[in-house]
Short mmCIF file of C-alpha atoms in Angstrom, two decimals:
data_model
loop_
_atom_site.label_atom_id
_atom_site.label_comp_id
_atom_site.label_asym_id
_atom_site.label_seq_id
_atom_site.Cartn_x
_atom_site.Cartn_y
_atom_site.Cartn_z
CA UNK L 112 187.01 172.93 67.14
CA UNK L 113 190.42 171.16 67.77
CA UNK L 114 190.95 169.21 70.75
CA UNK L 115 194.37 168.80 71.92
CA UNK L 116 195.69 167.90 75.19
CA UNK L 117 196.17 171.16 77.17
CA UNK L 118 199.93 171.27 77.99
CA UNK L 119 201.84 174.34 79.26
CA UNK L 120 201.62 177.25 76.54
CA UNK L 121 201.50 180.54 76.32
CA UNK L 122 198.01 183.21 77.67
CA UNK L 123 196.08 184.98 75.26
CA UNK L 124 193.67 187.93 75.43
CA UNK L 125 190.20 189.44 74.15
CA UNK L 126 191.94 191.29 70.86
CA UNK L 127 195.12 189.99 70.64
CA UNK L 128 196.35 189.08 66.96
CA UNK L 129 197.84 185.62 66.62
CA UNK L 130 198.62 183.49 63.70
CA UNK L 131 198.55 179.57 63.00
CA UNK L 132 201.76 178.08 64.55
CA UNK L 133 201.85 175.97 61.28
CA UNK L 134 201.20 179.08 58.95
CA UNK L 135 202.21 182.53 59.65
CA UNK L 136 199.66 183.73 57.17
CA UNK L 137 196.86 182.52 58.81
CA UNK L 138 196.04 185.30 61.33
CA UNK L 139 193.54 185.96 63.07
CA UNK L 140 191.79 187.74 66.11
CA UNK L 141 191.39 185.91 69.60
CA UNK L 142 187.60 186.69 70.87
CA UNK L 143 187.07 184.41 73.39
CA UNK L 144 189.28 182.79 75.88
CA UNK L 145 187.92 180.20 78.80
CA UNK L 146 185.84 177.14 79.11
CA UNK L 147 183.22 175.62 76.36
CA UNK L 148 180.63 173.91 77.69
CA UNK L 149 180.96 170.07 77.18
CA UNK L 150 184.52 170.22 76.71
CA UNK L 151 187.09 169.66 79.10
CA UNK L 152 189.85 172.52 79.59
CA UNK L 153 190.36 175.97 78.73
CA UNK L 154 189.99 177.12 74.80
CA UNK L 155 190.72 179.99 72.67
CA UNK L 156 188.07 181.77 70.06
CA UNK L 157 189.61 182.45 67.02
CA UNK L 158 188.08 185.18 64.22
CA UNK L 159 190.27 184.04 61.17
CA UNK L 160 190.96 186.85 58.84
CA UNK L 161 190.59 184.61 55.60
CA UNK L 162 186.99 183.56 56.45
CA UNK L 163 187.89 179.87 56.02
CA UNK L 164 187.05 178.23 59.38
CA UNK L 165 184.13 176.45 60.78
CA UNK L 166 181.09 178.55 62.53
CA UNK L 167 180.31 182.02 63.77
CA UNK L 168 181.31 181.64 67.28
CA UNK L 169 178.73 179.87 68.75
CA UNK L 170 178.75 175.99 69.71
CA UNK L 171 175.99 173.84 70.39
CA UNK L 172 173.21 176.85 70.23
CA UNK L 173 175.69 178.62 73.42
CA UNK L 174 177.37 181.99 71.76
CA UNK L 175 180.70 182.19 73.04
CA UNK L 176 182.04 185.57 70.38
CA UNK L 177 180.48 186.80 66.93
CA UNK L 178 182.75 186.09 64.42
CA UNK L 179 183.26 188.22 61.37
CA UNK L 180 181.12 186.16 59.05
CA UNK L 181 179.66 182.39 59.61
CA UNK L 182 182.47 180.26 59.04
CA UNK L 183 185.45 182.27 60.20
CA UNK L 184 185.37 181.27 63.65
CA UNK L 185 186.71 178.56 65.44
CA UNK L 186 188.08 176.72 69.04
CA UNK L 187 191.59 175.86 69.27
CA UNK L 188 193.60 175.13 72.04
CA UNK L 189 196.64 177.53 73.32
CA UNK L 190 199.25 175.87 71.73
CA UNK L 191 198.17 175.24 68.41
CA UNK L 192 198.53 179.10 67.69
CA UNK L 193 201.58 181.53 68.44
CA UNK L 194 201.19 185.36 70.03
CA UNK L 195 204.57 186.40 67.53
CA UNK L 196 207.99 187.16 68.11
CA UNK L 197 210.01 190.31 68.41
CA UNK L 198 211.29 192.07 65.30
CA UNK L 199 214.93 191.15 65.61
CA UNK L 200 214.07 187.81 66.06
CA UNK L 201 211.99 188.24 62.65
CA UNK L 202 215.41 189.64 61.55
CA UNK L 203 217.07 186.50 62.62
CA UNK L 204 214.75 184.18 60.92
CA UNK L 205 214.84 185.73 57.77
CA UNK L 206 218.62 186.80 57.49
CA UNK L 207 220.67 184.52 59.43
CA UNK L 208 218.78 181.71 57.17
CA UNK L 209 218.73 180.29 53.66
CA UNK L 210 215.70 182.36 52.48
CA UNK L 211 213.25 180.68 50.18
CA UNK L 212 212.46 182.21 46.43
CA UNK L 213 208.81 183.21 47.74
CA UNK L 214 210.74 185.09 50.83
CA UNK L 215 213.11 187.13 48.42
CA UNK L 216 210.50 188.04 46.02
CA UNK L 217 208.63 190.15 48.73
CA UNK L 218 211.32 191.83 49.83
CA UNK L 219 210.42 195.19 48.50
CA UNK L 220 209.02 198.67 49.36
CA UNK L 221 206.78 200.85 47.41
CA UNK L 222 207.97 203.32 44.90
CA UNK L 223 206.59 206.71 43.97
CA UNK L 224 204.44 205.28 41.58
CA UNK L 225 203.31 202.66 43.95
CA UNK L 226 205.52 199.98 42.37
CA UNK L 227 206.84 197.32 44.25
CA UNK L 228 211.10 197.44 44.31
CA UNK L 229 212.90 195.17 45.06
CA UNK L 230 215.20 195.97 48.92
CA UNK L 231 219.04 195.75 48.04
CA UNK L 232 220.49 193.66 50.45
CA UNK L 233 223.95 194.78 50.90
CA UNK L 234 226.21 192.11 51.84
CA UNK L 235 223.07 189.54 52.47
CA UNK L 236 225.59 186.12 51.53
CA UNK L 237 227.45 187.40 54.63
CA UNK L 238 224.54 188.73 57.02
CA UNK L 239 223.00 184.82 56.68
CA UNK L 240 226.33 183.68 58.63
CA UNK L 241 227.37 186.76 60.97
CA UNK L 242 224.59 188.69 62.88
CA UNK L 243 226.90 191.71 63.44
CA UNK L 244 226.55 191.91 59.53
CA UNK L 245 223.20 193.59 60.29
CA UNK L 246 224.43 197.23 60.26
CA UNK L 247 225.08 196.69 57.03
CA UNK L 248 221.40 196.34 56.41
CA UNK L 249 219.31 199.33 55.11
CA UNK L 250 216.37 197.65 53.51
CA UNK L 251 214.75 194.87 55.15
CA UNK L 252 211.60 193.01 54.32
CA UNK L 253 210.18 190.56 57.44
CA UNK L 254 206.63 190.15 55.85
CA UNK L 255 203.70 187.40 57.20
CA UNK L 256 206.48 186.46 59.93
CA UNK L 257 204.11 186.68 62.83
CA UNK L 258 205.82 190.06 64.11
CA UNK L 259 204.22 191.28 67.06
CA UNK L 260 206.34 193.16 69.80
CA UNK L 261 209.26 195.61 69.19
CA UNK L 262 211.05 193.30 71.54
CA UNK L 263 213.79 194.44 74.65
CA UNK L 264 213.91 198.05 74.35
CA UNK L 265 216.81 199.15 72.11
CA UNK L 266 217.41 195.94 70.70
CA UNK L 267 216.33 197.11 67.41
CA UNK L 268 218.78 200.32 67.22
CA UNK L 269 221.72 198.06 68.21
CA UNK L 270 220.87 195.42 65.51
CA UNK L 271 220.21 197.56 62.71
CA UNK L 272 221.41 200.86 62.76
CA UNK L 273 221.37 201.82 59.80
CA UNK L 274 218.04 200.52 58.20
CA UNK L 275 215.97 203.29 55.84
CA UNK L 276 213.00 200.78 54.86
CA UNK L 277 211.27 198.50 56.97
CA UNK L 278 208.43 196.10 55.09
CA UNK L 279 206.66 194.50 58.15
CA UNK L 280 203.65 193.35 55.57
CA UNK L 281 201.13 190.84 57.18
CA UNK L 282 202.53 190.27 60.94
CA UNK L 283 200.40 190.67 63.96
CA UNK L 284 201.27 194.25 64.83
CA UNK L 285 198.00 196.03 65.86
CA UNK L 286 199.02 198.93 68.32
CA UNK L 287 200.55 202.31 67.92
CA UNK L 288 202.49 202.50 70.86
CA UNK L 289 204.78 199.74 69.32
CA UNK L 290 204.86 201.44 65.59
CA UNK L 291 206.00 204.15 68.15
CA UNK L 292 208.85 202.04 69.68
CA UNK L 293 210.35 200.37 66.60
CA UNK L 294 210.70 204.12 64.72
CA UNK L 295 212.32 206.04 67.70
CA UNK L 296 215.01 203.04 67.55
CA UNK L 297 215.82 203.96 63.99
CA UNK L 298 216.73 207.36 63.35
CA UNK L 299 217.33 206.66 59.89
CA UNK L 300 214.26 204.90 58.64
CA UNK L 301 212.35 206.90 55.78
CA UNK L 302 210.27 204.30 54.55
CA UNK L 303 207.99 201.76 56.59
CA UNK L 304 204.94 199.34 55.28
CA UNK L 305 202.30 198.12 57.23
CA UNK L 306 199.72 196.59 55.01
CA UNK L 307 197.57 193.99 56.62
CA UNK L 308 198.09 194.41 59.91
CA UNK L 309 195.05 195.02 61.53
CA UNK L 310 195.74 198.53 63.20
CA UNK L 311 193.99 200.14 66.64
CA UNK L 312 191.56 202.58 66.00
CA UNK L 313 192.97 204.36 68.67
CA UNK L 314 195.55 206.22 67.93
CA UNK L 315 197.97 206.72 71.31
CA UNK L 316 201.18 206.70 72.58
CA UNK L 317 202.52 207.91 68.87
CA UNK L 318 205.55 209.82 68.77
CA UNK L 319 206.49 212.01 66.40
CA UNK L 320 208.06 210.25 63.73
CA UNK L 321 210.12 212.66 62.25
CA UNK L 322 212.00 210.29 59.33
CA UNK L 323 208.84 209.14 58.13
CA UNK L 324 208.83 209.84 53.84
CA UNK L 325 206.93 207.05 53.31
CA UNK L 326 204.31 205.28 55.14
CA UNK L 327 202.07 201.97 53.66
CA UNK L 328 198.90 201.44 55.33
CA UNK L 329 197.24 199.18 52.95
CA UNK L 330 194.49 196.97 54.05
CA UNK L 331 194.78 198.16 57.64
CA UNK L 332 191.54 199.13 58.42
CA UNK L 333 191.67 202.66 59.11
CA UNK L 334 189.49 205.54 58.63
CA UNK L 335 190.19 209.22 57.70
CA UNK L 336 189.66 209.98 61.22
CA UNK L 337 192.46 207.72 62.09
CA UNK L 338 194.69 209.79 59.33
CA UNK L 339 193.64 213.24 60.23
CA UNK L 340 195.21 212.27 64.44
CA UNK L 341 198.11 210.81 62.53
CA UNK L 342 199.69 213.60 60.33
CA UNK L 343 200.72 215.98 63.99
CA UNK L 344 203.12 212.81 64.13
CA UNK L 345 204.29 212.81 60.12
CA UNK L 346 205.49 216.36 60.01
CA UNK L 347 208.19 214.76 56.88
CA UNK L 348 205.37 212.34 55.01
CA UNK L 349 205.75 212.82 51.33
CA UNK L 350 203.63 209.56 50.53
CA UNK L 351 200.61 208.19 52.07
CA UNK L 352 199.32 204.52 50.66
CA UNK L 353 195.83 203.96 52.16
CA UNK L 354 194.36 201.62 49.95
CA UNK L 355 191.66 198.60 50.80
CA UNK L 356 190.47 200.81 53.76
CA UNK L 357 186.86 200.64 52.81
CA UNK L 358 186.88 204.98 53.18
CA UNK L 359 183.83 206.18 51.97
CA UNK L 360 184.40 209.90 53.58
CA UNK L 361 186.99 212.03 53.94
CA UNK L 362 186.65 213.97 57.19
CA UNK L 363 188.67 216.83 58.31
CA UNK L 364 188.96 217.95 62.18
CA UNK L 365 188.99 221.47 62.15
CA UNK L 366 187.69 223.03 58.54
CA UNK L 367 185.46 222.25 55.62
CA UNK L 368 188.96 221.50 53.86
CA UNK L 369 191.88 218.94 54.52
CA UNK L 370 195.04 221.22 56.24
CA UNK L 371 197.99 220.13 57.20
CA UNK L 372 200.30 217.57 55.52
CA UNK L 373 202.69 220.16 54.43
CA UNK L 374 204.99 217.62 52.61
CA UNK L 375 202.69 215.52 51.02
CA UNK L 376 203.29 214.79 47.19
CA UNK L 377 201.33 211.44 46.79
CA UNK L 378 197.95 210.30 48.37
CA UNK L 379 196.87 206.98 47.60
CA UNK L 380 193.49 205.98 47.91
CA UNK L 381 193.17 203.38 45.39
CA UNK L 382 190.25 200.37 45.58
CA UNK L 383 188.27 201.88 48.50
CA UNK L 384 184.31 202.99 48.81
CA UNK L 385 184.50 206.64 48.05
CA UNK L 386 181.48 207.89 45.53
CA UNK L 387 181.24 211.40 45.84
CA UNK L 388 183.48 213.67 44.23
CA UNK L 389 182.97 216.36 47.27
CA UNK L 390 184.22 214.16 49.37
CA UNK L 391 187.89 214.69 47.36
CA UNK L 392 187.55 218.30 46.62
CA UNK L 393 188.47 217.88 50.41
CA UNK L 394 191.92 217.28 49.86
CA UNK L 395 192.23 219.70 47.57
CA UNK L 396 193.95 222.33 49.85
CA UNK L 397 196.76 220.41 50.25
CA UNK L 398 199.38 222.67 48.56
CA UNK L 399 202.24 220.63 47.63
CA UNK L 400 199.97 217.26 46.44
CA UNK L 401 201.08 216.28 42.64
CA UNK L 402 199.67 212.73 42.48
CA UNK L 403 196.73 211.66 43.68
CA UNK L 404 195.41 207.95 43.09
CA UNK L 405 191.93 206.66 43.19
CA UNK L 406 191.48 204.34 41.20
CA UNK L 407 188.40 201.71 42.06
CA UNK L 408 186.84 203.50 43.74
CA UNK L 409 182.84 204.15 43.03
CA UNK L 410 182.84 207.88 41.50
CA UNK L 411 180.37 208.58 38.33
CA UNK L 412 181.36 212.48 38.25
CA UNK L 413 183.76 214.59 38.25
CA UNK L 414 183.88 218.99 38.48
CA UNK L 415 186.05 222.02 39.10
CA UNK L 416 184.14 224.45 40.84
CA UNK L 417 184.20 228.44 39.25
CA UNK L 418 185.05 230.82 42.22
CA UNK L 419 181.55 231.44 43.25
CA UNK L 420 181.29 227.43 44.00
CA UNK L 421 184.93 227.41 45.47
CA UNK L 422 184.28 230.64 48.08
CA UNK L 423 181.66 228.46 49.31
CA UNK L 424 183.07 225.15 49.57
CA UNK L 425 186.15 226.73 51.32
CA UNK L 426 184.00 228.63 53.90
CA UNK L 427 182.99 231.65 52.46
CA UNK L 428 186.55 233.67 53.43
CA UNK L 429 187.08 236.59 51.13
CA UNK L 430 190.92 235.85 50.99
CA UNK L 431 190.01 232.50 49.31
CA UNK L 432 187.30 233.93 46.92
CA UNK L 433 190.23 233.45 43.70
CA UNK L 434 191.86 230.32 45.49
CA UNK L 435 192.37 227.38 43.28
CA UNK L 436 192.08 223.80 43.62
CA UNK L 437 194.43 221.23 43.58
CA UNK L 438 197.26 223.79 42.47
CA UNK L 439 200.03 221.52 42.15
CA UNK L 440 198.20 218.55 40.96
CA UNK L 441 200.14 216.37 38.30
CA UNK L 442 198.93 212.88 38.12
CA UNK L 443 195.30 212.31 38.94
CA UNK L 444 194.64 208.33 38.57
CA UNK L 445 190.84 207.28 38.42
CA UNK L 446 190.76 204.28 36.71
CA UNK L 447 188.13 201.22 36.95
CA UNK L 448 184.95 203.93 38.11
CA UNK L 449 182.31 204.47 37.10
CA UNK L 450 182.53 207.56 35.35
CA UNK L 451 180.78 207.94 32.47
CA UNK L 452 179.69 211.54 30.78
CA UNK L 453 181.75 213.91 28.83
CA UNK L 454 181.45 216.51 31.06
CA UNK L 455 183.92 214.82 33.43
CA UNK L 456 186.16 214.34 30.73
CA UNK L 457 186.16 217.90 29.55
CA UNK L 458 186.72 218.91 33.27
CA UNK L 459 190.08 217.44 33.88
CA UNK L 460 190.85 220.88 31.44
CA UNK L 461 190.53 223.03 34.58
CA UNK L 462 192.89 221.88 36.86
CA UNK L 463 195.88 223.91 36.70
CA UNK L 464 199.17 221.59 36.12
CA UNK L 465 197.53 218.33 35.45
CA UNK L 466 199.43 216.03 32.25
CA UNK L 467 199.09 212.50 33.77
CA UNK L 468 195.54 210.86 33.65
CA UNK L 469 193.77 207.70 33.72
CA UNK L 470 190.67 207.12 32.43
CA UNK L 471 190.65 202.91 31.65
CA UNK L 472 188.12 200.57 32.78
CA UNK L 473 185.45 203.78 32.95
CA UNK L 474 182.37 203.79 30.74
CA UNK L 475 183.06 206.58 29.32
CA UNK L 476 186.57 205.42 28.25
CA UNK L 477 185.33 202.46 27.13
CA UNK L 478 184.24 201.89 23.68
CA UNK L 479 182.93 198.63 23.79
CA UNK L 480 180.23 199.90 26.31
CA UNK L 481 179.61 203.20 24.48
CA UNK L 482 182.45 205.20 25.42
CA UNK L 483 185.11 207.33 23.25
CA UNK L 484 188.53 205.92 22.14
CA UNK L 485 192.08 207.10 22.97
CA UNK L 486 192.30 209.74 19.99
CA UNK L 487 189.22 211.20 21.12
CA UNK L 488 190.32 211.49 24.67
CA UNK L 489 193.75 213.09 23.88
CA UNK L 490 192.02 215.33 21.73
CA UNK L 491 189.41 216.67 24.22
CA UNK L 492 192.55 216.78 26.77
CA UNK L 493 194.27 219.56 26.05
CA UNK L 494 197.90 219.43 28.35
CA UNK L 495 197.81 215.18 28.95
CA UNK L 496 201.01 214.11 28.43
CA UNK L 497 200.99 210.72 29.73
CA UNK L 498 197.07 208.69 29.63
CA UNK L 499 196.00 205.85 30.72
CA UNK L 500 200.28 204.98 31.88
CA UNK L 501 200.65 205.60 27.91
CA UNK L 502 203.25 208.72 26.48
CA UNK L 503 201.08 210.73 24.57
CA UNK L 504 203.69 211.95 21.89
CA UNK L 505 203.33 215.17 19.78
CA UNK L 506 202.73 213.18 16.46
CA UNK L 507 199.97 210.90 18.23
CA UNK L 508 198.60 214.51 19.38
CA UNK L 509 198.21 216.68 16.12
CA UNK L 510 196.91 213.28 14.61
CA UNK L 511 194.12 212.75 17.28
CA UNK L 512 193.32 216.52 17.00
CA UNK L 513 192.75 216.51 13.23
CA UNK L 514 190.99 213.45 12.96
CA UNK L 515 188.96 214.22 15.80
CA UNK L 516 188.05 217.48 14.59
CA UNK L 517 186.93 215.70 11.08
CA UNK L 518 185.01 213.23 13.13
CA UNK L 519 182.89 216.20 14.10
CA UNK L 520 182.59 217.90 10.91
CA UNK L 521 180.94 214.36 9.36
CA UNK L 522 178.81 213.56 11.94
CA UNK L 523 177.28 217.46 13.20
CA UNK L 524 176.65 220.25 11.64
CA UNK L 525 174.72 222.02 14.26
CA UNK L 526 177.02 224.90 15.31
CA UNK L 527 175.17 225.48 18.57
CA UNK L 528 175.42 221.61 19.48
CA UNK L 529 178.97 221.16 18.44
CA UNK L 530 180.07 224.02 20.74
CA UNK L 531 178.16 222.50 23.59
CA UNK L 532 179.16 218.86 22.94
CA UNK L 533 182.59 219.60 21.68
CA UNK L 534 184.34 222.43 23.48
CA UNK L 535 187.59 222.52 21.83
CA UNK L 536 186.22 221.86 18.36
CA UNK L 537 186.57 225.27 17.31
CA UNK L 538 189.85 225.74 19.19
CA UNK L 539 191.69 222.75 17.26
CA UNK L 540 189.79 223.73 13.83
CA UNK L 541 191.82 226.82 13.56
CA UNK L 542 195.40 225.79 14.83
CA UNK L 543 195.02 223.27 12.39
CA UNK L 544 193.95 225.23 9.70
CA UNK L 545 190.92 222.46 8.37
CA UNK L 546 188.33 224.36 6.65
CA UNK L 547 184.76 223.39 6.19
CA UNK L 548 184.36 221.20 3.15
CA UNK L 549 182.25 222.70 0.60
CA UNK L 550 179.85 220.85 -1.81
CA UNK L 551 180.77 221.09 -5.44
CA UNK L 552 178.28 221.87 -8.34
CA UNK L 553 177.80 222.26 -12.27
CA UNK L 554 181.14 221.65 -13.63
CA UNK L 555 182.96 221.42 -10.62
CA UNK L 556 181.44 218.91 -9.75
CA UNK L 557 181.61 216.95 -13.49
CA UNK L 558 185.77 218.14 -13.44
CA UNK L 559 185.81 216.36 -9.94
CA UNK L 560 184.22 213.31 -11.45
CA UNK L 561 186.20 213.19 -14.10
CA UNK L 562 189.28 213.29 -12.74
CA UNK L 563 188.47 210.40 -10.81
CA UNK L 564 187.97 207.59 -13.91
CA UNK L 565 190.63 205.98 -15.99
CA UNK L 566 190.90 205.61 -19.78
CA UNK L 567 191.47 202.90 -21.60
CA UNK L 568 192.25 202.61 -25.48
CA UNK L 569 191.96 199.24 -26.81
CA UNK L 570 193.43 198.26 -30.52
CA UNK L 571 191.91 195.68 -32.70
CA UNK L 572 195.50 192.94 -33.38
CA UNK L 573 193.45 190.54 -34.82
#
């Protein structure tokens, strides 16, 4: 609890995100806001999102809110934390000012390959000194600068016309409505991140958001059922970052199948809770996806169901009895699972146009906990081009085939058991021409020997 004299400053409410007026990256959630018992004047409950506070929301054995966990709560008083400013005045702080190192380095967006890059600030020497320099702008990163209101309608439009990607990482921007707001004002904007910000559940008062390319929702909180009332207002989204979500299920409105999301290329579901491999055979009507990212998450298995399996799963329709999965699929990412069998390996074979894998930080990829090594993954993977973010060239290929295929021939000899542990054994045998190494007898085998010592003559000088 901090007591501080209770001078004028500002009203807060049940829900309202507000950050530390010392520290825009503290932020937290108000729960409580009214008397304490003992304690002159009016308070406000804080739920801090970094867990480092002082109880659970209760005080003196009286519960006043739960808190997220037991020491991320705490009492403050009104003026010791700020509700957030408008965007342009977020624009104002961060442009119209010497920016720090820390400040420039996270001004970026995310890339197709969900790598950060850096915003080019055109003319930024110029924009710190003249505001009318913002139309010039058409990146702009205001990250953990307590955003939390669009701010006097069309104010945004009129400062920066022109922008195309908007980073507003880690600001207090919770509802839709004003996601809403801030996109109709720029016509032009392709490409907006909202990681951290704690987003509504409820998804109203969304427009459709017909410039969206890009979206980041990253650590936001939301669900698949949040997603699935969000694409009627991405008709345009090409990628969709949802990782840190905690999604365990992938749930689709109207069908046993994902539909919709006619654009998409790249899904990114990286470091969330999902186990089942059902649950992403969900997505695996969406026609145009090529990359599809999910690493750490908790799968052990992997399969591509045969038609039988696949009339099922998609409803039993006899138009979809020789549909295929995942048609377009390019880059499938699954690293740091907990895959482990062969069988999941061998799999990845079946899906029609896939040449980009990863497989680290699996067991089965693993060979200090049992697993194979890259050769013998390249080999089993018949069209990888690129594994584990590694060009698999055509030398490193005919060299993992052949000595993989050797590495067969020594250790079975069980033709049954090498065509049921080894699937493409026989395949790579004969385009590379090894035959089966035959033991040698009589004099063969003494001619073999022989021409294996050295002579030696030695003359007496003495």
């Amino acid at each position: 609890m901090q007591d501080d004299s209770a001078e004028s400053s500002p009203e807060f409410r049940v829900g309202q995100r507000v950050h530390s007026a010392n520290d825009p990256r503290r932020i937290g959630t108000v729960k409580y806001v009214g008397p304490i018992e003992g304690h002159a004047g009016e308070w406000v409950g804080v739920d801090w999102d970094t867990g480092e506070a002082k109880h659970d929301g209760s005080v003196n054995g009286i519960r006043y809110f739960q808190a997220g966990s037991d020491r991320s709560g705490s009492f403050v008083r009104a003026k010791v934390i700020s509700p957030g400013i408008s965007v342009v005045r977020a624009l104002e702080l961060r442009y119209r000012t010497d920016s720090t190192k820390e400040e420039e380095d996270e001004m970026y967006v995310f890339s197709a390959s969900n790598k950060r890059v850096s915003v080019q600030l055109v003319g930024k020497d110029k924009i710190q000194d003249k505001l009318s320099r913002f139309e010039e702008l058409t990146g702009a990163s205001l990250s953990y600068l307590g955003v939390s209101t669009p701010g006097d309608p069309g104010q945004i439009g009129t400062a920066v016309p022109n922008l195309k990607e908007l980073d507003l990482t880690g600001n207090l921007l919770s509802e839709w409505k004003d996601v809403s707001t801030i996109c109709e004002q720029l016509p032009a904007l392709a490409a907006l991140n909202l990681s951290n910000n704690l987003m509504s559940l409820d998804i109203c008062g969304l427009a459709q958001l017909k410039s969206i390319r890009i979206l980041v929702l990253n650590d936001t909180g939301i669900k698949w059922t949040q997603i699935e009332k969000l694409k009627h207002s991405l008709p345009a989204i090409e990628e969709l970052h949802l990782m840190g979500n905690n999604i365990s299920t992938i749930e689709p409105t109207s069908s046993s199948v994902v539909q919709g999301f006619d654009s998409l290329r790249l899904l990114n579901l990286e470091d969330n809770c999902i186990a089942e491999w059902d649950e992403i055979l969900k997505l695996s009507q969406i026609r145009g996806l090529e990359q599809l990212h999910l690493n750490k998450n908790n799968l052990n298995r992997i399969y591509y169901p045969h038609n039988t399996r696949i009339h099922e799963f998609l409803g039993g329709n006899e138009s979809q009895k020789e549909r295929k999965l995942f048609t377009n699929l390019r880059c499938l990412l699954l690293g740091g699972n907990n895959i482990e069998d062969l069988a999941s390996v061998d799999v990845l074979n079946s899906f029609p146009k896939l040449v980009d894998i990863r497989l680290s930080e699996n067991p089965v990829a693993d060979p200090g906990r049992g697993g194979i090594p890259r050769f013998v993954l390249i080999a089993r993977l018949a069209k990888v081009e690129i594994l584990n973010g590694s060009e698999v060239s055509p030398r490193e290929r005919k060299d993992s085939e052949i000595r993989y295929v050797r590495l067969v021939m020594s250790k079975l000899h069980d033709p049954q058991e090498i065509k049921q542990v080894h699937p493409r054994f026989a395949e790579l045998k004969n385009f590379h021409g090894i035959e089966d190494e035959r033991p040698s007898v009589g004099g063969a085998s003494l001619q073999k020997m022989a021409s294996g010592l050295l002579w030696f003559s030695f003359t007496d000088i003495a």
